[in-house]
Amino acid sequence: MGFTRILFLTLLFVWAADVQCQNVKIFNVKKYGAIPGGKTENSKGFLEAWKNACQWKGKAVVLVPAGTYLLDSVKFEGECKGYMIFKLKGNVMAVSKLKDINQWITFKYVNGFTLAGRGTFDGQGHKVWPCKRNGQCQTLPISLRFEFIKNGNLQNIRSINSQNAHVSIFAGSNLNISNIKLFAPQDSPNTDGIKISSSEEIRITRTTISTGDDCIAILNGSKKTHISQVSCGPGHGISVGSMGGNTVIDNKDIVVGLTVKNSTFTNTSNGLRIKTWASHYQGLASGFTYEDIIMNNVENPIIIDQQYCPNSPCDAKAASRIQIRDITYSNIRGTSRSKAAVTLSCSSVVPCKNIVLKDIKLVYTGNEGPASSICSNVHGHSFGVQNPPSCFRSA
Ligand SMILES: *[C@@H]1O[C@H](CO)[C@@H](O)[C@H](O)[C@H]1NC(C)=O
Ligand SMILES: *[C@@H]1O[C@H](CO)[C@@H](O)[C@H](O)[C@H]1NC(C)=O
Ligand SMILES: *[C@@H]1O[C@H](CO)[C@@H](O)[C@H](O)[C@H]1NC(C)=O
Ligand SMILES: *[C@@H]1O[C@H](CO)[C@@H](O)[C@H](O)[C@H]1NC(C)=O
């Protein structure tokens, strides 16, 4: 290789590296007027940083540096010209009364997005939970809403004391959530960890959720949801539904394709739950695999409840028309706080089909004898160890 050729290649390399670097631009919220210290409300500075970043054609990093930033309700919307990164190094704290009752922070219409950093979103829930508990406020804002976000990553952040759910994903696709932490007290009202609806290919891994409601709620329109290495508890478990609670005529609720693997539930009210309202609306829940799950002191480790009717508008005597089928529970072990460690309570009009139980080892810790199974309107098979004894004939 001649000298000129090497020189040429070196220059080409330097030029390419330079283009790559130029391609990344940082938009520090402080440069757009945000002031840390927890006293000044900063939505203007944050939005200004986002707007400018959104116009950048390369990788745009909206940076929230160390410090505590007070923030009212804000929506960070696309379409954006390049790849958007929201990097939270500091802490963002909700103002005491958020102006939008539905949301605190929303990310919307972004294709190619990362929310990262080791910072914290602090919803200041303890300031509003009393009004929820005594019925003096109706809706409370969800901390982080992701709507119409495609091809994204959500990693390393923490959300604490959300007023309502911590994270809600609507109309998302190909989103990877990893290493996040969601915390709220066990008795905080409606503080679901992650709610998913009308979304496809949402993957959640290496995540810790301790909260007052469902750790993860998989709702209508969720397809191909993958959950692994999640630690849940306290909380209400990983729940599909409630399904069939809508009142839109001719509309169906559908949840298809779900895997929950290598996850642990500790001191939760439910473990793996599927619930449908006792109502006339149709739908389908199918293609679920629950595998390698540990239950520590869980009230209802495995539960299908098709008679869910805590309050109107459902009719406790109506039978659910949601079809539940092709559900596999494999290697589920640990302790149950209730005697009925396995409850498969299906609909009399559309019985559950092809429910598979494989190696279930659940021990009841109370003093009313060994663990038991409760089954109604369910067809399936069992394989391997069955403790409690399965309702199915073993295959
Ligand atoms: C999410 O993870 C999956 C599986 O590891 C990968 O195929 C996909 O490209 C990832 N998506 C994003 C947006 O990074
Ligand atoms: C359920 O989700 C599907 C797919 O996103 C949607 O078309 C349908 O309207 C939803 N049903 C209800 C009752 O919201
Ligand atoms: C998942 O659990 C299985 C069985 O306990 C174990 O063999 C496997 O290594 C685990 N995988 C991960 C990624 O932790
Ligand atoms: C679970 O609850 C028991 C009491 O029921 C308590 O002793 C234990 O510390 C709790 N475990 C965790 C991890 O919170």
Short mmCIF file of C-alpha atoms and ligand atoms in Angstrom, two decimals:
data_model
loop_
_atom_site.label_atom_id
_atom_site.label_comp_id
_atom_site.label_asym_id
_atom_site.label_seq_id
_atom_site.Cartn_x
_atom_site.Cartn_y
_atom_site.Cartn_z
CA MET A 1 0.00 0.00 0.00
CA GLY A 2 1.52 3.29 -1.06
CA PHE A 3 1.94 6.24 1.28
CA THR A 4 -0.67 8.35 -0.53
CA ARG A 5 -3.14 5.53 -0.33
CA ILE A 6 -2.63 5.18 3.45
CA LEU A 7 -2.90 8.95 3.86
CA PHE A 8 -6.07 8.95 1.79
CA LEU A 9 -7.64 6.13 3.86
CA THR A 10 -6.63 7.85 7.11
CA LEU A 11 -8.18 11.12 6.00
CA LEU A 12 -11.30 9.28 4.89
CA PHE A 13 -11.51 7.62 8.29
CA VAL A 14 -11.04 10.89 10.19
CA TRP A 15 -13.65 12.54 8.01
CA ALA A 16 -16.13 9.69 8.56
CA ALA A 17 -15.60 9.76 12.34
CA ASP A 18 -16.08 13.51 12.30
CA VAL A 19 -19.36 13.22 10.41
CA GLN A 20 -20.51 10.63 12.94
CA CYS A 21 -19.71 12.97 15.84
CA GLN A 22 -21.28 15.98 14.21
CA ASN A 23 -24.32 13.85 13.76
CA VAL A 24 -24.92 13.79 17.53
CA LYS A 25 -26.04 17.04 19.09
CA ILE A 26 -26.82 17.72 22.73
CA PHE A 27 -29.71 19.96 23.73
CA ASN A 28 -29.20 20.67 27.42
CA VAL A 29 -32.44 21.87 29.05
CA LYS A 30 -30.42 24.35 31.12
CA LYS A 31 -29.34 26.09 27.92
CA TYR A 32 -33.04 26.59 27.15
CA GLY A 33 -33.83 28.20 30.47
CA ALA A 34 -34.50 25.27 32.81
CA ILE A 35 -33.39 25.97 36.38
CA PRO A 36 -32.62 23.16 38.85
CA GLY A 37 -33.27 23.43 42.57
CA GLY A 38 -36.87 22.25 42.72
CA LYS A 39 -38.36 25.74 43.02
CA THR A 40 -38.92 26.90 39.43
CA GLU A 41 -41.39 25.22 37.08
CA ASN A 42 -39.50 24.19 33.95
CA SER A 43 -41.90 22.97 31.26
CA LYS A 44 -41.03 25.93 28.98
CA GLY A 45 -37.29 25.18 28.97
CA PHE A 46 -37.83 21.45 28.54
CA LEU A 47 -40.22 21.96 25.62
CA GLU A 48 -37.90 24.45 23.96
CA ALA A 49 -35.01 21.95 24.19
CA TRP A 50 -37.22 19.19 22.76
CA LYS A 51 -38.49 21.38 19.88
CA ASN A 52 -35.00 22.27 18.80
CA ALA A 53 -33.77 18.70 19.17
CA CYS A 54 -36.71 17.46 17.13
CA GLN A 55 -35.53 19.56 14.16
CA TRP A 56 -32.03 18.05 14.22
CA LYS A 57 -31.43 15.59 11.41
CA GLY A 58 -28.99 13.32 13.27
CA LYS A 59 -29.07 11.96 16.80
CA ALA A 60 -30.54 14.56 19.09
CA VAL A 61 -29.96 14.24 22.84
CA VAL A 62 -32.27 16.19 25.12
CA LEU A 63 -30.17 16.25 28.26
CA VAL A 64 -31.50 16.80 31.76
CA PRO A 65 -28.30 17.19 33.80
CA ALA A 66 -27.89 16.46 37.51
CA GLY A 67 -30.20 18.43 39.78
CA THR A 68 -33.89 18.46 40.60
CA TYR A 69 -36.22 20.00 38.07
CA LEU A 70 -39.80 20.89 38.93
CA LEU A 71 -42.15 20.14 36.04
CA ASP A 72 -45.85 20.61 35.24
CA SER A 73 -47.66 18.48 32.60
CA VAL A 74 -45.76 18.40 29.29
CA LYS A 75 -46.07 16.65 25.94
CA PHE A 76 -42.97 15.94 23.89
CA GLU A 77 -44.26 15.30 20.40
CA GLY A 78 -42.86 14.34 16.98
CA GLU A 79 -42.64 13.70 14.15
CA CYS A 80 -38.96 14.49 14.53
CA LYS A 81 -36.30 14.75 11.84
CA GLY A 82 -33.79 12.37 13.40
CA TYR A 83 -33.33 9.88 16.22
CA MET A 84 -34.46 11.26 19.58
CA ILE A 85 -32.73 10.52 22.88
CA PHE A 86 -34.08 11.86 26.13
CA LYS A 87 -31.31 11.49 28.68
CA LEU A 88 -32.31 11.94 32.29
CA LYS A 89 -29.33 12.33 34.58
CA GLY A 90 -31.09 14.45 37.16
CA ASN A 91 -34.46 14.15 38.83
CA VAL A 92 -37.71 15.48 37.54
CA MET A 93 -40.36 16.29 40.12
CA ALA A 94 -44.08 16.90 39.50
CA VAL A 95 -45.62 20.19 40.68
CA SER A 96 -48.17 19.65 43.45
CA LYS A 97 -51.18 20.07 41.19
CA LEU A 98 -50.62 19.08 37.57
CA LYS A 99 -52.63 21.08 35.05
CA ASP A 100 -53.56 18.04 32.93
CA ILE A 101 -55.56 15.40 34.84
CA ASN A 102 -54.60 12.67 32.36
CA GLN A 103 -50.89 12.96 32.14
CA TRP A 104 -47.71 14.32 33.58
CA ILE A 105 -45.11 13.56 30.87
CA THR A 106 -46.07 12.28 27.42
CA PHE A 107 -43.85 11.23 24.52
CA LYS A 108 -45.85 11.00 21.31
CA TYR A 109 -45.41 10.29 17.58
CA VAL A 110 -41.71 9.45 17.63
CA ASN A 111 -40.15 6.79 15.43
CA GLY A 112 -36.66 5.99 16.75
CA PHE A 113 -36.51 6.96 20.40
CA THR A 114 -34.53 6.28 23.58
CA LEU A 115 -35.36 7.34 27.09
CA ALA A 116 -32.33 6.62 29.26
CA GLY A 117 -30.19 7.89 32.09
CA ARG A 118 -30.12 7.02 35.75
CA GLY A 119 -32.43 9.78 36.85
CA THR A 120 -35.80 9.65 38.58
CA PHE A 121 -39.29 10.76 37.66
CA ASP A 122 -40.94 11.66 40.95
CA GLY A 123 -44.74 11.97 40.59
CA GLN A 124 -45.23 13.27 44.17
CA GLY A 125 -48.17 10.92 44.56
CA HIS A 126 -48.38 11.18 48.34
CA LYS A 127 -49.70 14.73 47.88
CA VAL A 128 -52.78 13.54 45.97
CA TRP A 129 -53.47 9.97 47.12
CA PRO A 130 -55.60 11.17 50.08
CA CYS A 131 -58.09 12.82 47.69
CA LYS A 132 -58.25 9.58 45.67
CA ARG A 133 -58.81 7.47 48.74
CA ASN A 134 -61.67 9.61 50.02
CA GLY A 135 -63.20 10.05 46.55
CA GLN A 136 -62.58 13.78 46.25
CA CYS A 137 -60.71 13.54 42.97
CA GLN A 138 -61.71 11.47 39.97
CA THR A 139 -58.82 10.99 37.58
CA LEU A 140 -55.20 11.44 38.46
CA PRO A 141 -52.42 11.87 35.90
CA ILE A 142 -50.32 8.96 34.64
CA SER A 143 -46.61 9.73 35.09
CA LEU A 144 -45.12 8.62 31.77
CA ARG A 145 -47.23 8.11 28.67
CA PHE A 146 -45.80 6.73 25.46
CA GLU A 147 -48.23 7.09 22.57
CA PHE A 148 -47.50 6.08 18.99
CA ILE A 149 -43.84 5.47 19.77
CA LYS A 150 -42.11 3.10 17.34
CA ASN A 151 -38.69 1.45 17.54
CA GLY A 152 -37.72 2.65 20.96
CA ASN A 153 -35.82 1.87 24.11
CA LEU A 154 -36.67 2.77 27.65
CA GLN A 155 -33.84 1.97 30.00
CA ASN A 156 -32.30 2.55 33.42
CA ILE A 157 -34.71 5.24 34.58
CA ARG A 158 -36.68 5.18 37.83
CA SER A 159 -40.23 6.28 38.47
CA ILE A 160 -41.37 6.81 42.03
CA ASN A 161 -44.70 7.74 43.60
CA SER A 162 -46.65 8.16 40.39
CA GLN A 163 -50.06 9.71 41.09
CA ASN A 164 -51.75 7.11 38.84
CA ALA A 165 -49.93 4.46 36.71
CA HIS A 166 -46.16 4.87 36.36
CA VAL A 167 -45.94 4.01 32.64
CA SER A 168 -48.59 3.64 29.97
CA ILE A 169 -47.90 2.47 26.42
CA PHE A 170 -50.54 3.03 23.76
CA ALA A 171 -50.19 2.28 20.04
CA GLY A 172 -46.51 1.45 20.38
CA SER A 173 -44.45 -1.04 18.43
CA ASN A 174 -41.00 -2.56 18.86
CA LEU A 175 -40.21 -1.04 22.24
CA ASN A 176 -37.59 -2.53 24.54
CA ILE A 177 -37.88 -1.72 28.21
CA SER A 178 -34.97 -2.81 30.38
CA ASN A 179 -33.42 -2.13 33.76
CA ILE A 180 -36.07 0.25 34.94
CA LYS A 181 -37.37 0.57 38.49
CA LEU A 182 -40.89 1.56 39.46
CA PHE A 183 -41.74 2.22 43.09
CA ALA A 184 -44.84 3.32 44.98
CA PRO A 185 -46.20 2.21 48.36
CA GLN A 186 -48.24 -0.99 48.55
CA ASP A 187 -51.34 0.96 49.61
CA SER A 188 -51.13 3.67 46.95
CA PRO A 189 -54.28 3.74 44.75
CA ASN A 190 -54.18 2.70 41.05
CA THR A 191 -50.41 2.92 40.75
CA ASP A 192 -50.02 0.26 38.03
CA GLY A 193 -46.41 -0.26 36.97
CA ILE A 194 -46.70 -0.62 33.19
CA LYS A 195 -49.98 -0.62 31.24
CA ILE A 196 -49.90 -1.77 27.64
CA SER A 197 -52.68 -1.41 25.07
CA SER A 198 -53.05 -1.44 21.27
CA SER A 199 -49.35 -2.23 20.98
CA GLU A 200 -47.15 -4.80 19.36
CA GLU A 201 -43.76 -6.24 20.26
CA ILE A 202 -43.29 -4.67 23.65
CA ARG A 203 -40.42 -6.37 25.51
CA ILE A 204 -39.81 -5.85 29.19
CA THR A 205 -36.75 -7.28 30.90
CA ARG A 206 -34.62 -6.91 34.06
CA THR A 207 -37.16 -4.65 35.69
CA THR A 208 -38.18 -4.19 39.32
CA ILE A 209 -41.71 -3.11 40.17
CA SER A 210 -43.04 -2.52 43.71
CA THR A 211 -46.34 -0.75 43.65
CA GLY A 212 -49.98 -0.51 44.78
CA ASP A 213 -51.71 -2.05 41.75
CA ASP A 214 -50.77 -4.37 38.87
CA CYS A 215 -47.03 -4.63 38.21
CA ILE A 216 -47.83 -5.03 34.52
CA ALA A 217 -51.31 -4.82 32.99
CA ILE A 218 -51.68 -6.18 29.46
CA LEU A 219 -54.80 -4.68 28.00
CA ASN A 220 -56.84 -4.73 24.81
CA GLY A 221 -54.93 -4.77 21.56
CA SER A 222 -51.63 -6.06 22.99
CA LYS A 223 -49.85 -8.46 20.66
CA LYS A 224 -46.52 -10.22 21.03
CA THR A 225 -45.67 -8.96 24.51
CA HIS A 226 -42.52 -10.45 26.03
CA ILE A 227 -41.71 -10.17 29.71
CA SER A 228 -38.64 -11.68 31.37
CA GLN A 229 -36.59 -11.23 34.53
CA VAL A 230 -39.14 -9.02 36.19
CA SER A 231 -39.31 -8.79 39.94
CA CYS A 232 -42.84 -7.89 41.06
CA GLY A 233 -43.98 -7.10 44.56
CA PRO A 234 -45.64 -5.79 46.44
CA GLY A 235 -48.38 -5.27 43.88
CA HIS A 236 -51.21 -7.08 42.14
CA GLY A 237 -49.10 -9.22 39.80
CA ILE A 238 -48.91 -9.47 36.03
CA SER A 239 -52.41 -9.24 34.72
CA VAL A 240 -54.10 -9.67 31.37
CA GLY A 241 -57.22 -7.54 31.48
CA SER A 242 -59.66 -6.72 32.66
CA MET A 243 -61.03 -7.65 29.25
CA GLY A 244 -64.58 -7.27 28.01
CA GLY A 245 -65.38 -4.23 30.10
CA ASN A 246 -65.92 -1.88 27.19
CA THR A 247 -69.33 -0.59 26.28
CA VAL A 248 -68.72 0.00 22.56
CA ILE A 249 -71.14 -2.24 20.67
CA ASP A 250 -69.47 -4.67 18.22
CA ASN A 251 -66.05 -3.99 19.58
CA LYS A 252 -63.89 -6.92 20.59
CA ASP A 253 -61.15 -7.08 23.16
CA ILE A 254 -58.13 -9.02 21.99
CA VAL A 255 -54.84 -9.94 23.69
CA VAL A 256 -52.72 -12.39 21.71
CA GLY A 257 -49.17 -13.60 22.15
CA LEU A 258 -47.64 -13.16 25.60
CA THR A 259 -44.62 -14.72 27.26
CA VAL A 260 -43.70 -14.22 30.88
CA LYS A 261 -40.43 -15.92 31.80
CA ASN A 262 -37.87 -16.05 34.60
CA SER A 263 -39.79 -13.72 36.82
CA THR A 264 -40.41 -13.53 40.55
CA PHE A 265 -43.43 -12.44 42.52
CA THR A 266 -43.04 -11.53 46.19
CA ASN A 267 -45.91 -10.75 48.56
CA THR A 268 -48.28 -9.93 45.70
CA SER A 269 -52.05 -10.42 45.73
CA ASN A 270 -51.89 -12.21 42.36
CA GLY A 271 -49.15 -13.80 40.33
CA LEU A 272 -50.20 -14.71 36.79
CA ARG A 273 -53.74 -13.44 36.31
CA ILE A 274 -56.15 -13.34 33.41
CA LYS A 275 -59.39 -11.55 34.20
CA THR A 276 -62.44 -10.77 32.13
CA TRP A 277 -65.53 -8.88 33.15
CA ALA A 278 -68.77 -10.75 33.57
CA SER A 279 -70.26 -8.99 30.56
CA HIS A 280 -71.61 -9.63 27.08
CA TYR A 281 -68.72 -8.23 25.09
CA GLN A 282 -66.72 -10.64 22.99
CA GLY A 283 -63.03 -11.17 22.64
CA LEU A 284 -60.03 -13.45 22.63
CA ALA A 285 -57.08 -14.07 24.95
CA SER A 286 -54.74 -16.63 23.43
CA GLY A 287 -51.19 -17.82 22.92
CA PHE A 288 -49.69 -17.19 26.36
CA THR A 289 -46.66 -18.95 27.83
CA TYR A 290 -45.74 -18.56 31.48
CA GLU A 291 -42.44 -20.25 32.25
CA ASP A 292 -39.85 -20.48 35.06
CA ILE A 293 -41.73 -18.38 37.58
CA ILE A 294 -41.09 -18.13 41.33
CA MET A 295 -43.91 -17.25 43.72
CA ASN A 296 -43.04 -16.04 47.24
CA ASN A 297 -46.05 -15.74 49.51
CA VAL A 298 -48.49 -14.90 46.70
CA GLU A 299 -52.22 -14.85 47.41
CA ASN A 300 -53.36 -16.24 44.01
CA PRO A 301 -50.31 -17.55 42.14
CA ILE A 302 -52.22 -18.79 39.07
CA ILE A 303 -55.65 -17.38 38.43
CA ILE A 304 -58.10 -17.12 35.55
CA ASP A 305 -61.16 -15.18 36.67
CA GLN A 306 -63.93 -14.73 34.12
CA GLN A 307 -66.45 -13.50 36.66
CA TYR A 308 -64.69 -10.25 37.52
CA CYS A 309 -67.34 -7.81 38.66
CA PRO A 310 -66.23 -5.50 41.45
CA ASN A 311 -68.80 -2.84 40.55
CA SER A 312 -71.29 -1.82 37.83
CA PRO A 313 -71.73 -1.74 34.82
CA CYS A 314 -71.17 -5.50 34.82
CA ASP A 315 -73.78 -8.04 35.77
CA ALA A 316 -72.36 -10.59 38.20
CA LYS A 317 -74.69 -13.21 36.74
CA ALA A 318 -73.69 -12.64 33.11
CA ALA A 319 -71.19 -15.06 31.58
CA SER A 320 -68.11 -13.62 29.90
CA ARG A 321 -67.84 -14.07 26.13
CA ILE A 322 -64.11 -13.70 26.01
CA GLN A 323 -62.54 -16.90 24.69
CA ILE A 324 -59.41 -17.91 26.58
CA ARG A 325 -57.31 -20.57 24.87
CA ASP A 326 -53.80 -21.95 24.32
CA ILE A 327 -52.31 -20.95 27.66
CA THR A 328 -49.28 -22.82 29.05
CA TYR A 329 -47.99 -22.65 32.61
CA SER A 330 -44.62 -24.35 32.93
CA ASN A 331 -42.29 -24.66 35.93
CA ILE A 332 -44.22 -22.43 38.33
CA ARG A 333 -42.99 -22.91 41.89
CA GLY A 334 -43.00 -21.39 45.35
CA THR A 335 -45.51 -20.53 48.04
CA SER A 336 -49.19 -19.60 48.03
CA ARG A 337 -50.85 -17.54 50.75
CA SER A 338 -54.26 -19.00 49.86
CA LYS A 339 -55.26 -22.65 49.74
CA ALA A 340 -56.50 -22.35 46.14
CA ALA A 341 -53.06 -21.97 44.58
CA VAL A 342 -54.47 -22.64 41.09
CA THR A 343 -57.82 -21.14 40.12
CA LEU A 344 -59.13 -21.65 36.61
CA SER A 345 -62.60 -20.16 36.71
CA CYS A 346 -63.76 -19.89 33.10
CA SER A 347 -66.91 -18.87 31.30
CA SER A 348 -69.90 -21.17 31.03
CA VAL A 349 -70.69 -19.93 27.51
CA VAL A 350 -67.14 -20.03 26.13
CA PRO A 351 -65.12 -22.49 28.26
CA CYS A 352 -61.33 -22.15 28.32
CA LYS A 353 -59.58 -24.43 25.80
CA ASN A 354 -56.15 -26.02 25.70
CA ILE A 355 -54.88 -24.87 29.07
CA VAL A 356 -51.61 -26.70 29.80
CA LEU A 357 -50.11 -27.15 33.26
CA LYS A 358 -46.56 -28.49 33.36
CA ASP A 359 -44.49 -28.90 36.54
CA ILE A 360 -46.44 -26.88 39.06
CA LYS A 361 -44.98 -26.88 42.57
CA LEU A 362 -46.94 -24.52 44.79
CA VAL A 363 -47.05 -24.97 48.54
CA TYR A 364 -49.80 -23.47 50.68
CA THR A 365 -48.31 -21.84 53.77
CA GLY A 366 -51.51 -21.59 55.84
CA ASN A 367 -53.02 -24.19 58.17
CA GLU A 368 -56.04 -25.42 56.20
CA GLY A 369 -54.38 -28.45 54.68
CA PRO A 370 -52.53 -28.81 51.39
CA ALA A 371 -52.88 -26.48 48.38
CA SER A 372 -55.79 -27.14 46.02
CA SER A 373 -57.01 -26.33 42.52
CA ILE A 374 -60.36 -24.79 41.65
CA CYS A 375 -61.58 -25.32 38.11
CA SER A 376 -64.78 -24.59 36.23
CA ASN A 377 -65.56 -24.70 32.51
CA VAL A 378 -61.99 -25.49 31.53
CA HIS A 379 -60.41 -28.01 29.17
CA GLY A 380 -56.73 -28.82 29.23
CA HIS A 381 -53.90 -31.18 30.06
CA SER A 382 -51.26 -31.56 32.71
CA PHE A 383 -47.72 -32.90 32.55
CA GLY A 384 -45.03 -33.63 35.13
CA VAL A 385 -45.32 -32.68 38.80
CA GLN A 386 -48.68 -31.26 39.87
CA ASN A 387 -48.86 -29.72 43.30
CA PRO A 388 -51.68 -28.86 43.91
CA PRO A 389 -53.18 -31.86 42.12
CA SER A 390 -54.42 -30.72 38.73
CA CYS A 391 -58.08 -30.77 37.67
CA PHE A 392 -56.94 -32.26 34.36
CA ARG A 393 -56.16 -35.83 33.60
CA SER A 394 -52.39 -36.04 33.17
CA ALA A 395 -51.30 -36.64 29.59
C1 LIG B 1 -35.45 -4.91 20.89
O1 LIG B 1 -34.90 -6.19 21.18
C2 LIG B 1 -35.12 -7.15 20.15
C3 LIG B 1 -34.67 -8.49 20.66
O2 LIG B 1 -33.49 -8.41 21.36
C4 LIG B 1 -34.41 -6.70 18.89
O3 LIG B 1 -34.63 -7.61 17.85
C5 LIG B 1 -34.97 -5.33 18.48
O4 LIG B 1 -34.28 -4.83 17.36
C6 LIG B 1 -34.84 -4.34 19.61
N1 LIG B 1 -35.55 -3.11 19.26
C7 LIG B 1 -35.04 -1.90 19.44
C8 LIG B 1 -35.89 -0.75 19.06
O5 LIG B 1 -33.92 -1.72 19.87
C1 LIG B 2 -59.19 -2.98 21.15
O1 LIG B 2 -57.97 -2.82 20.44
C2 LIG B 2 -58.15 -2.81 19.05
C3 LIG B 2 -56.77 -2.82 18.43
O2 LIG B 2 -55.98 -1.77 18.90
C4 LIG B 2 -59.00 -1.60 18.65
O3 LIG B 2 -59.20 -1.59 17.26
C5 LIG B 2 -60.33 -1.69 19.37
O4 LIG B 2 -61.08 -0.52 19.11
C6 LIG B 2 -60.10 -1.80 20.86
N1 LIG B 2 -61.36 -2.01 21.53
C7 LIG B 2 -61.80 -1.18 22.45
C8 LIG B 2 -63.10 -1.55 23.08
O5 LIG B 2 -61.21 -0.18 22.78
C1 LIG B 3 -34.39 -18.76 33.28
O1 LIG B 3 -34.77 -19.83 34.17
C2 LIG B 3 -34.25 -21.11 33.78
C3 LIG B 3 -34.83 -22.16 34.71
O2 LIG B 3 -34.84 -21.72 36.04
C4 LIG B 3 -32.73 -21.06 33.81
O3 LIG B 3 -32.21 -22.30 33.35
C5 LIG B 3 -32.24 -19.93 32.89
O4 LIG B 3 -30.85 -19.81 33.02
C6 LIG B 3 -32.89 -18.62 33.25
N1 LIG B 3 -32.51 -17.63 32.26
C7 LIG B 3 -32.12 -16.42 32.59
C8 LIG B 3 -31.79 -15.54 31.46
O5 LIG B 3 -32.06 -16.04 33.74
C1 LIG B 4 -43.24 -10.26 52.64
O1 LIG B 4 -44.21 -10.27 53.67
C2 LIG B 4 -43.74 -10.83 54.89
C3 LIG B 4 -44.88 -10.83 55.88
O2 LIG B 4 -46.06 -11.30 55.30
C4 LIG B 4 -42.57 -10.00 55.39
O3 LIG B 4 -42.04 -10.58 56.56
C5 LIG B 4 -41.48 -9.92 54.32
O4 LIG B 4 -40.45 -9.05 54.74
C6 LIG B 4 -42.04 -9.42 53.01
N1 LIG B 4 -41.01 -9.51 52.00
C7 LIG B 4 -40.67 -8.48 51.24
C8 LIG B 4 -39.56 -8.73 50.27
O5 LIG B 4 -41.23 -7.40 51.31
#
